[in-house]
CSV table of C-alpha atoms and ligand atoms in Angstrom, one decimal:
chain,number,residue,atom,x,y,z
A,107,GLU,CA,-23.6,5.6,6.9
A,108,LYS,CA,-20.8,6.5,9.3
A,109,GLY,CA,-22.3,4.6,12.2
A,110,ASN,CA,-20.6,5.8,15.4
A,111,HIS,CA,-17.5,7.0,13.6
A,112,ARG,CA,-16.7,10.7,13.2
A,113,HIS,CA,-15.7,10.3,9.6
A,114,PHE,CA,-16.0,7.8,6.7
A,115,MET,CA,-12.3,7.6,6.7
A,116,GLU,CA,-12.2,6.4,10.3
A,117,LYS,CA,-15.0,3.9,9.6
A,118,GLU,CA,-13.2,2.6,6.5
A,119,ILE,CA,-9.9,2.2,8.4
A,120,HIS,CA,-11.7,0.1,11.0
A,121,GLU,CA,-13.5,-1.9,8.4
A,122,GLN,CA,-10.2,-3.1,6.9
A,123,PRO,CA,-9.8,-6.4,8.7
A,124,GLU,CA,-13.2,-7.5,7.5
A,125,MET,CA,-12.7,-6.3,3.9
A,126,ILE,CA,-9.2,-7.8,3.5
A,127,GLY,CA,-10.6,-11.0,4.8
A,128,ARG,CA,-13.4,-10.9,2.2
A,129,THR,CA,-10.9,-10.2,-0.5
A,130,VAL,CA,-8.5,-12.9,0.4
A,131,SER,CA,-11.4,-15.4,0.7
A,132,HIS,CA,-12.3,-14.6,-2.8
A,133,TYR,CA,-8.9,-15.7,-4.1
A,134,VAL,CA,-8.0,-18.7,-1.9
A,135,ASP,CA,-9.3,-22.1,-0.9
A,136,ALA,CA,-9.1,-21.9,2.9
A,137,PHE,CA,-9.3,-25.6,3.4
A,138,GLU,CA,-6.5,-26.5,1.1
A,139,ASN,CA,-4.5,-23.3,1.7
A,140,ARG,CA,-4.2,-22.8,-2.0
A,141,VAL,CA,-4.8,-19.9,-4.3
A,142,HIS,CA,-7.6,-20.5,-6.8
A,143,ASP,CA,-6.7,-20.6,-10.5
A,144,ILE,CA,-8.3,-17.8,-12.4
A,145,SER,CA,-9.7,-18.8,-15.8
A,146,GLY,CA,-7.9,-16.9,-18.5
A,147,LEU,CA,-4.9,-16.0,-16.3
A,148,ASP,CA,-1.6,-17.8,-16.8
A,149,PHE,CA,1.6,-16.4,-15.5
A,150,ARG,CA,3.7,-19.3,-17.0
A,151,GLY,CA,4.6,-17.7,-20.2
A,152,ALA,CA,4.6,-14.1,-19.0
A,153,SER,CA,7.8,-12.3,-19.7
A,154,ARG,CA,6.8,-9.2,-17.7
A,155,LEU,CA,4.0,-7.8,-15.7
A,156,VAL,CA,3.3,-4.1,-16.3
A,157,ILE,CA,1.3,-2.4,-13.5
A,158,VAL,CA,-0.3,0.9,-14.0
A,159,GLY,CA,-2.4,3.1,-11.7
A,160,CYS,CA,-2.5,6.6,-10.2
A,161,GLY,CA,-1.9,7.7,-6.6
A,162,THR,CA,-2.5,5.1,-4.0
A,163,ALA,CA,-3.3,2.5,-6.6
A,164,ALA,CA,0.1,2.9,-8.1
A,165,TYR,CA,1.8,2.5,-4.7
A,166,ALA,CA,-0.1,-0.8,-4.2
A,167,GLY,CA,1.5,-1.9,-7.5
A,168,GLU,CA,4.9,-0.7,-6.3
A,169,ILE,CA,4.6,-2.8,-3.2
A,170,ALA,CA,3.5,-5.9,-5.2
A,171,ARG,CA,6.5,-5.6,-7.4
A,172,TYR,CA,8.6,-6.9,-4.5
A,173,TRP,CA,6.3,-9.9,-4.2
A,174,PHE,CA,6.1,-10.9,-7.8
A,175,GLY,CA,9.8,-10.6,-8.0
A,176,SER,CA,10.6,-12.7,-5.0
A,177,LEU,CA,7.8,-15.3,-5.1
A,178,ALA,CA,7.5,-15.7,-8.8
A,179,ARG,CA,10.7,-14.4,-10.3
A,180,LEU,CA,8.5,-12.2,-12.5
A,181,ALA,CA,9.9,-8.9,-13.7
A,182,VAL,CA,7.5,-6.1,-12.9
A,183,GLU,CA,7.3,-2.5,-14.2
A,184,VAL,CA,5.1,-0.1,-12.3
A,185,GLU,CA,4.2,3.2,-13.7
A,186,ILE,CA,1.8,6.1,-13.0
A,187,ALA,CA,-0.8,6.2,-15.7
A,188,SER,CA,-0.4,9.8,-16.7
A,189,GLU,CA,3.3,9.2,-17.6
A,190,PHE,CA,2.8,5.8,-19.1
A,191,ARG,CA,0.1,6.8,-21.6
A,192,TYR,CA,2.1,9.7,-23.0
A,193,ARG,CA,5.6,8.2,-23.3
A,194,ASP,CA,4.9,5.8,-26.2
A,195,PRO,CA,5.5,2.7,-24.0
A,196,VAL,CA,7.3,-0.3,-25.3
A,197,PHE,CA,5.4,-3.6,-25.0
A,198,LEU,CA,7.2,-6.9,-25.2
A,199,PRO,CA,5.8,-10.3,-26.3
A,200,GLY,CA,4.5,-12.1,-23.3
A,201,ASP,CA,3.6,-8.9,-21.4
A,202,ILE,CA,0.6,-8.9,-19.1
A,203,ALA,CA,-0.7,-5.5,-18.1
A,204,LEU,CA,-2.5,-4.9,-14.8
A,205,PHE,CA,-4.5,-1.7,-14.2
A,206,ILE,CA,-5.3,-0.9,-10.6
A,207,SER,CA,-8.2,1.5,-9.7
A,208,GLN,CA,-10.6,1.7,-6.8
A,209,SER,CA,-13.2,3.6,-8.8
A,210,GLY,CA,-12.5,2.0,-12.2
A,211,GLU,CA,-13.1,5.4,-13.7
A,212,THR,CA,-9.8,7.2,-13.5
A,213,ALA,CA,-9.2,8.8,-16.9
A,214,ASP,CA,-5.5,8.3,-17.1
A,215,THR,CA,-5.7,4.7,-16.0
A,216,LEU,CA,-8.5,4.0,-18.5
A,217,GLU,CA,-6.6,5.5,-21.4
A,218,ALA,CA,-3.4,3.6,-20.4
A,219,MET,CA,-5.4,0.4,-20.5
A,220,ARG,CA,-6.8,1.2,-23.9
A,221,LEU,CA,-3.3,1.8,-25.1
A,222,ALA,CA,-2.2,-1.7,-23.9
A,223,ALA,CA,-5.3,-3.3,-25.4
A,224,ALA,CA,-4.6,-1.7,-28.7
A,225,ALA,CA,-1.1,-3.1,-28.6
A,226,GLY,CA,-2.6,-6.6,-28.2
A,227,VAL,CA,-1.5,-7.0,-24.6
A,228,GLN,CA,-3.8,-8.9,-22.1
A,229,THR,CA,-5.3,-6.3,-19.8
A,230,LEU,CA,-6.2,-7.2,-16.2
A,231,ALA,CA,-8.2,-4.8,-14.1
A,232,LEU,CA,-7.9,-4.8,-10.3
A,233,VAL,CA,-10.9,-2.7,-9.5
A,234,ASN,CA,-13.2,-2.2,-6.5
A,235,THR,CA,-16.2,-1.0,-8.5
A,236,ALA,CA,-17.5,-4.0,-10.5
A,237,HIS,CA,-19.7,-1.9,-12.9
A,238,SER,CA,-17.0,0.6,-13.9
A,239,THR,CA,-15.6,1.5,-17.3
A,240,ILE,CA,-12.2,0.0,-16.6
A,241,ALA,CA,-13.9,-3.3,-15.4
A,242,ARG,CA,-16.1,-3.3,-18.5
A,243,GLU,CA,-13.2,-2.8,-21.0
A,244,ALA,CA,-10.6,-5.1,-19.4
A,245,SER,CA,-9.9,-8.6,-20.8
A,246,LEU,CA,-10.1,-9.9,-17.2
A,247,VAL,CA,-11.3,-8.4,-13.9
A,248,VAL,CA,-9.7,-9.3,-10.6
A,249,PRO,CA,-11.8,-7.7,-8.0
A,250,THR,CA,-11.2,-6.1,-4.6
A,251,LEU,CA,-14.1,-6.6,-2.2
A,252,ALA,CA,-13.6,-3.4,-0.1
A,253,GLY,CA,-17.2,-2.2,-0.4
A,254,PRO,CA,-18.0,1.4,-1.3
A,255,GLU,CA,-15.1,3.7,-0.3
A,256,ILE,CA,-16.5,7.2,0.5
A,257,GLY,CA,-13.5,9.0,2.1
A,258,VAL,CA,-11.4,10.8,-0.5
A,259,ALA,CA,-8.3,9.4,1.1
A,260,SER,CA,-8.1,5.7,0.1
A,261,THR,CA,-7.7,3.3,2.9
A,262,LYS,CA,-9.5,0.0,2.7
A,263,ALA,CA,-9.3,0.0,-1.1
A,264,PHE,CA,-5.6,0.1,-0.8
A,265,THR,CA,-5.2,-2.7,1.7
A,266,CYS,CA,-7.7,-4.8,-0.4
A,267,GLN,CA,-5.6,-4.1,-3.5
A,268,LEU,CA,-2.6,-5.4,-1.6
A,269,SER,CA,-4.4,-8.5,-0.4
A,270,ALA,CA,-5.5,-9.3,-3.9
A,271,LEU,CA,-2.0,-8.6,-5.3
A,272,ALA,CA,-0.5,-10.9,-2.7
A,273,CYS,CA,-2.8,-13.7,-3.8
A,274,LEU,CA,-1.9,-13.1,-7.4
A,275,ALA,CA,1.8,-13.1,-6.6
A,276,VAL,CA,1.4,-16.5,-4.9
A,277,LEU,CA,-0.5,-17.8,-7.9
A,278,ALA,CA,2.2,-16.5,-10.2
A,279,GLY,CA,4.8,-18.2,-7.9
A,280,ARG,CA,3.0,-21.5,-8.3
A,281,HIS,CA,2.5,-21.1,-12.1
A,282,ARG,CA,6.1,-20.4,-12.6
A,283,GLY,CA,7.4,-23.2,-10.4
A,284,HIS,CA,8.9,-21.1,-7.7
A,285,LEU,CA,6.6,-22.0,-4.9
A,286,ASP,CA,6.1,-25.6,-3.8
A,287,ARG,CA,3.0,-26.9,-2.1
A,288,ALA,CA,4.2,-26.1,1.4
A,289,GLN,CA,5.4,-22.7,0.5
A,290,GLU,CA,2.1,-21.8,-1.1
A,291,ALA,CA,0.2,-23.1,1.9
A,292,GLY,CA,2.4,-21.0,4.2
A,293,HIS,CA,1.7,-17.8,2.3
A,294,VAL,CA,-2.0,-18.5,2.1
A,295,ALA,CA,-2.3,-19.3,5.8
A,296,SER,CA,-0.5,-16.1,6.6
A,297,LEU,CA,-3.0,-14.1,4.4
A,298,LEU,CA,-5.9,-15.8,6.1
A,299,ALA,CA,-4.4,-14.7,9.5
A,300,ALA,CA,-4.1,-11.1,8.4
A,301,PRO,CA,-7.5,-9.9,9.5
A,302,GLY,CA,-6.9,-11.0,13.1
A,303,LEU,CA,-3.5,-9.3,13.1
A,304,MET,CA,-4.9,-6.1,11.7
A,305,VAL,CA,-7.5,-6.0,14.4
A,306,ARG,CA,-4.6,-6.0,16.9
A,307,ALA,CA,-2.7,-3.4,14.8
A,308,ILE,CA,-5.7,-1.1,14.9
A,309,GLU,CA,-5.8,-1.5,18.7
A,310,SER,CA,-2.7,0.8,18.7
A,311,GLU,CA,-5.0,3.6,17.7
A,312,ASP,CA,-4.9,5.4,21.1
A,313,GLU,CA,-1.2,5.3,21.2
A,314,ILE,CA,-1.0,6.5,17.6
A,315,GLU,CA,-3.4,9.3,18.4
A,316,LYS,CA,-1.1,10.6,21.1
A,317,LEU,CA,1.6,11.1,18.5
A,318,ALA,CA,-0.5,13.2,16.3
A,319,GLN,CA,0.0,16.4,18.2
A,320,GLY,CA,3.7,16.3,17.9
A,321,ILE,CA,3.4,16.0,14.1
A,322,ALA,CA,0.6,18.5,13.6
A,323,GLY,CA,2.7,21.5,14.5
A,324,TYR,CA,5.6,20.8,12.2
A,325,PRO,CA,5.6,22.0,8.6
A,326,THR,CA,7.3,18.9,7.1
A,327,VAL,CA,7.5,15.2,7.8
A,328,LEU,CA,9.8,12.5,6.4
A,329,TYR,CA,8.8,8.9,6.1
A,330,LEU,CA,11.4,6.2,5.6
A,331,GLY,CA,11.3,2.5,4.7
A,332,ARG,CA,13.2,-0.1,2.8
A,333,ASN,CA,12.1,-2.9,0.5
A,334,GLN,CA,8.3,-3.1,0.2
A,335,TYR,CA,8.1,-0.5,3.0
A,336,PHE,CA,9.6,2.1,0.8
A,337,PRO,CA,6.5,2.4,-1.4
A,338,LEU,CA,4.5,2.2,1.8
A,339,ALA,CA,6.5,5.3,3.0
A,340,LEU,CA,5.4,7.0,-0.2
A,341,GLU,CA,1.8,6.1,0.5
A,342,ALA,CA,2.0,7.2,4.1
A,343,ALA,CA,3.3,10.6,3.0
A,344,LEU,CA,0.6,11.0,0.4
A,345,LYS,CA,-2.0,10.2,3.1
A,346,LEU,CA,-0.7,12.8,5.4
A,347,LYS,CA,-0.5,15.4,2.6
A,348,GLU,CA,-4.0,14.8,1.4
A,349,ILE,CA,-5.9,15.2,4.7
A,350,SER,CA,-3.6,17.2,7.0
A,351,TYR,CA,-2.1,19.5,4.3
A,352,ILE,CA,1.3,19.0,5.9
A,353,HIS,CA,4.2,18.6,3.5
A,354,ALA,CA,5.5,15.1,3.7
A,355,GLU,CA,7.9,13.0,1.7
A,356,GLY,CA,8.6,9.3,1.6
A,357,TYR,CA,12.1,8.1,0.9
A,358,ALA,CA,13.9,4.8,0.6
A,359,ALA,CA,16.0,4.7,3.8
A,360,GLY,CA,19.0,3.8,1.8
A,361,GLU,CA,18.7,7.2,0.0
A,362,LEU,CA,19.1,9.3,3.1
A,363,LYS,CA,22.8,10.1,2.5
A,364,HIS,CA,22.1,10.9,-1.1
A,365,GLY,CA,20.2,14.0,-0.2
A,366,PRO,CA,17.3,14.1,2.2
A,367,ILE,CA,19.5,13.9,5.3
A,368,ALA,CA,20.3,17.6,4.6
A,369,LEU,CA,16.7,18.4,5.6
A,370,ILE,CA,17.0,17.0,9.1
A,371,GLU,CA,16.9,19.6,11.8
A,372,GLU,CA,16.0,19.7,15.5
A,373,GLY,CA,12.5,18.4,16.1
A,374,MET,CA,11.7,17.3,12.6
A,375,PRO,CA,9.3,14.3,12.6
A,376,VAL,CA,10.8,11.3,10.9
A,377,ILE,CA,8.6,8.3,10.8
A,378,VAL,CA,10.4,5.0,10.1
A,379,ILE,CA,8.7,1.8,9.1
A,380,ALA,CA,11.0,-0.7,10.7
A,381,PRO,CA,9.9,-4.3,10.8
A,382,HIS,CA,12.4,-6.7,12.3
A,383,ASP,CA,13.3,-8.4,9.0
A,384,ALA,CA,16.5,-9.1,7.1
A,385,LEU,CA,17.1,-5.4,6.5
A,386,PHE,CA,16.3,-4.3,10.0
A,387,ASP,CA,19.9,-3.4,11.0
A,388,LYS,CA,20.1,-1.1,8.0
A,389,THR,CA,16.9,0.6,8.9
A,390,ARG,CA,18.1,0.9,12.4
A,391,SER,CA,21.2,2.7,11.3
A,392,SER,CA,19.1,5.2,9.4
A,393,ILE,CA,17.2,5.8,12.6
A,394,GLN,CA,20.5,6.5,14.4
A,395,GLN,CA,21.6,8.9,11.7
A,396,VAL,CA,18.5,11.0,11.8
A,397,ALA,CA,18.2,10.8,15.6
A,398,SER,CA,21.8,12.0,16.1
A,399,ARG,CA,20.9,15.1,14.0
A,400,GLY,CA,18.0,16.0,16.2
A,401,ALA,CA,15.1,14.4,14.4
A,402,HIS,CA,12.0,13.4,16.4
A,403,VAL,CA,11.9,9.7,15.4
A,404,ILE,CA,8.8,7.7,15.5
A,405,ALA,CA,9.5,4.0,14.7
A,406,LEU,CA,6.7,1.7,13.6
A,407,THR,CA,7.9,-1.8,14.3
A,408,ASP,CA,7.0,-5.2,15.7
A,409,PRO,CA,7.9,-6.8,19.1
A,410,ASP,CA,11.4,-7.9,18.1
A,411,GLY,CA,12.1,-4.5,16.5
A,412,ALA,CA,10.8,-2.8,19.6
A,413,SER,CA,13.2,-4.5,21.9
A,414,ALA,CA,16.1,-3.8,19.6
A,415,LEU,CA,15.2,-0.2,19.3
A,416,ALA,CA,14.6,0.5,23.0
A,417,GLY,CA,16.3,3.7,23.9
A,418,GLU,CA,17.2,4.6,20.3
A,419,ALA,CA,13.9,5.9,18.9
A,420,ALA,CA,12.1,8.7,20.6
A,421,ARG,CA,8.7,6.9,20.1
A,422,ILE,CA,8.0,3.3,19.3
A,423,VAL,CA,4.7,1.9,18.1
A,424,THR,CA,4.7,-1.9,18.4
A,425,LEU,CA,2.5,-3.7,15.9
A,426,PRO,CA,2.0,-7.5,15.7
A,427,SER,CA,4.5,-9.2,13.5
A,428,GLY,CA,3.2,-10.4,10.2
A,429,SER,CA,4.6,-12.3,7.2
A,430,GLN,CA,6.4,-11.2,4.1
A,431,LEU,CA,3.0,-10.6,2.6
A,432,THR,CA,1.0,-9.4,5.6
A,433,SER,CA,3.1,-7.1,7.6
A,434,VAL,CA,2.8,-4.3,5.1
A,435,LEU,CA,-1.0,-4.4,5.7
A,436,LEU,CA,-0.4,-3.9,9.4
A,437,PHE,CA,1.9,-1.0,8.9
A,438,ALA,CA,-0.5,0.5,6.3
A,439,SER,CA,-3.3,0.6,9.0
A,440,ALA,CA,-0.9,2.4,11.4
A,441,VAL,CA,0.2,5.1,8.9
A,442,GLN,CA,-3.4,5.7,8.0
A,443,LEU,CA,-4.4,6.1,11.6
A,444,LEU,CA,-1.5,8.5,12.1
A,445,ALA,CA,-2.5,10.7,9.1
A,446,TYR,CA,-6.1,10.5,10.3
A,447,HIS,CA,-5.4,11.7,13.8
A,448,VAL,CA,-3.1,14.5,12.7
A,449,ALA,CA,-5.9,15.7,10.4
A,450,VAL,CA,-8.5,15.5,13.1
A,451,TYR,CA,-6.2,17.4,15.5
A,452,LYS,CA,-5.8,20.1,12.8
A,453,GLY,CA,-9.5,20.2,12.2
A,454,THR,CA,-9.4,19.7,8.5
A,455,ASP,CA,-12.3,18.3,6.4
A,456,VAL,CA,-11.0,14.7,6.6
A,457,ASP,CA,-13.5,13.1,4.2
A,458,GLN,CA,-13.5,15.9,1.6
A,459,PRO,CA,-10.1,17.5,1.7
A,460,ARG,CA,-9.6,20.7,-0.2
A,461,ASN,CA,-9.0,20.5,-3.9
A,462,LEU,CA,-9.5,16.8,-4.2
A,463,ALA,CA,-12.1,14.6,-5.8
A,464,LYS,CA,-12.8,11.0,-5.0
A,465,SER,CA,-12.7,10.0,-8.6
A,466,VAL,CA,-10.5,11.8,-11.2
A,467,THR,CA,-12.4,11.3,-14.4
A,468,VAL,CA,-10.7,14.2,-16.2
A,469,GLU,CA,-7.0,14.7,-16.8
B,225,LIG,O1,-10.0,5.3,-8.2
B,225,LIG,P1,-8.5,5.1,-8.4
B,225,LIG,O2,-8.0,4.0,-7.6
B,225,LIG,O3,-8.2,5.0,-9.9
B,225,LIG,O4,-7.9,6.5,-7.9
B,225,LIG,C1,-6.5,6.7,-8.0
B,225,LIG,C2,-6.1,7.9,-7.2
B,225,LIG,O5,-6.8,9.0,-7.7
B,225,LIG,C3,-6.4,7.7,-5.7
B,225,LIG,O6,-5.7,6.6,-5.2
B,225,LIG,C4,-5.9,9.0,-4.9
B,225,LIG,O7,-4.5,9.0,-5.0
B,225,LIG,C5,-6.4,8.9,-3.5
B,225,LIG,N1,-7.0,10.2,-3.1
B,225,LIG,C6,-5.4,8.5,-2.5
B,225,LIG,O8,-5.8,8.6,-1.2
């Protein structure tokens, strides 16, 4: 039931603090600030983690790639299932393969998993539906606890996937000797604090809603981000496309000069995910480059970023600042709300967008 929400998507966006909290609680010991060991999962001898999924699930994997690399020095390959399964993929000794799927029934993801299993690779399934085919066939299930997701546009399943992946990256970091006790405790504490921060991020909804009108009238929108916020920019663009039918592209901010800056013209909305982190100055210079060419810049940032950007970005949305693992969750809720309000403004069928199905069980 939608309760007092207009759409399931809106309800599911608002449920996220609770659901990411549930998911993190499943993986961590909140008294010791440690990630639980998972029987049958050992990252010590892993040479590589291969992550496969479709759509939003694949973007969750792309984001996690940054975490496994930096916390655990574990090489990660992320691929969309429809490409992976038909390219005769190479498996290496010591590979672990992780398949991400909300429904657990996506045909391409399932077939990709069968391919890895046939090659003798350990298959992990990060699924939201416990009784699904992918869950049944995997060697090990790592769950998300998002509850049933009804809206075709994935929201809470995505942030729960990220929450679980963050826990797994911390576990890998410990297994591989790259995180000491205090570092692990710091990451776990930050994940436990994420629900509270996300409640505050979602409080920006009224402000975000006001930006929707300026986007709804434009035929194309560009999303920019760096580092883990680059795949989030891809996810943000997908969300807008799916429910508002506006063409949108996500780009790594560092790629601007390699092509997409040619698209910029007066008034074009450019949404920049700009946390005040080590790469902030680079992101800021991207903002300046598009703003000087007339783009209508909307910067999603945190309090430090907001003071640095004052006067530079046309619109600034200030979210709470999170950690290396949690700030992407906060920005995710903001880009979901933005897509949602653009779609509501345009009057589309938010929960059942045209041409899309919730679960893609055929190729
Ligand atoms: O059920 P799955 O997670 O396997 O589904 C994968 C994609 O079909 C799904 O994420 C799709 O991209 C969503 N409509 C995104 O909002």
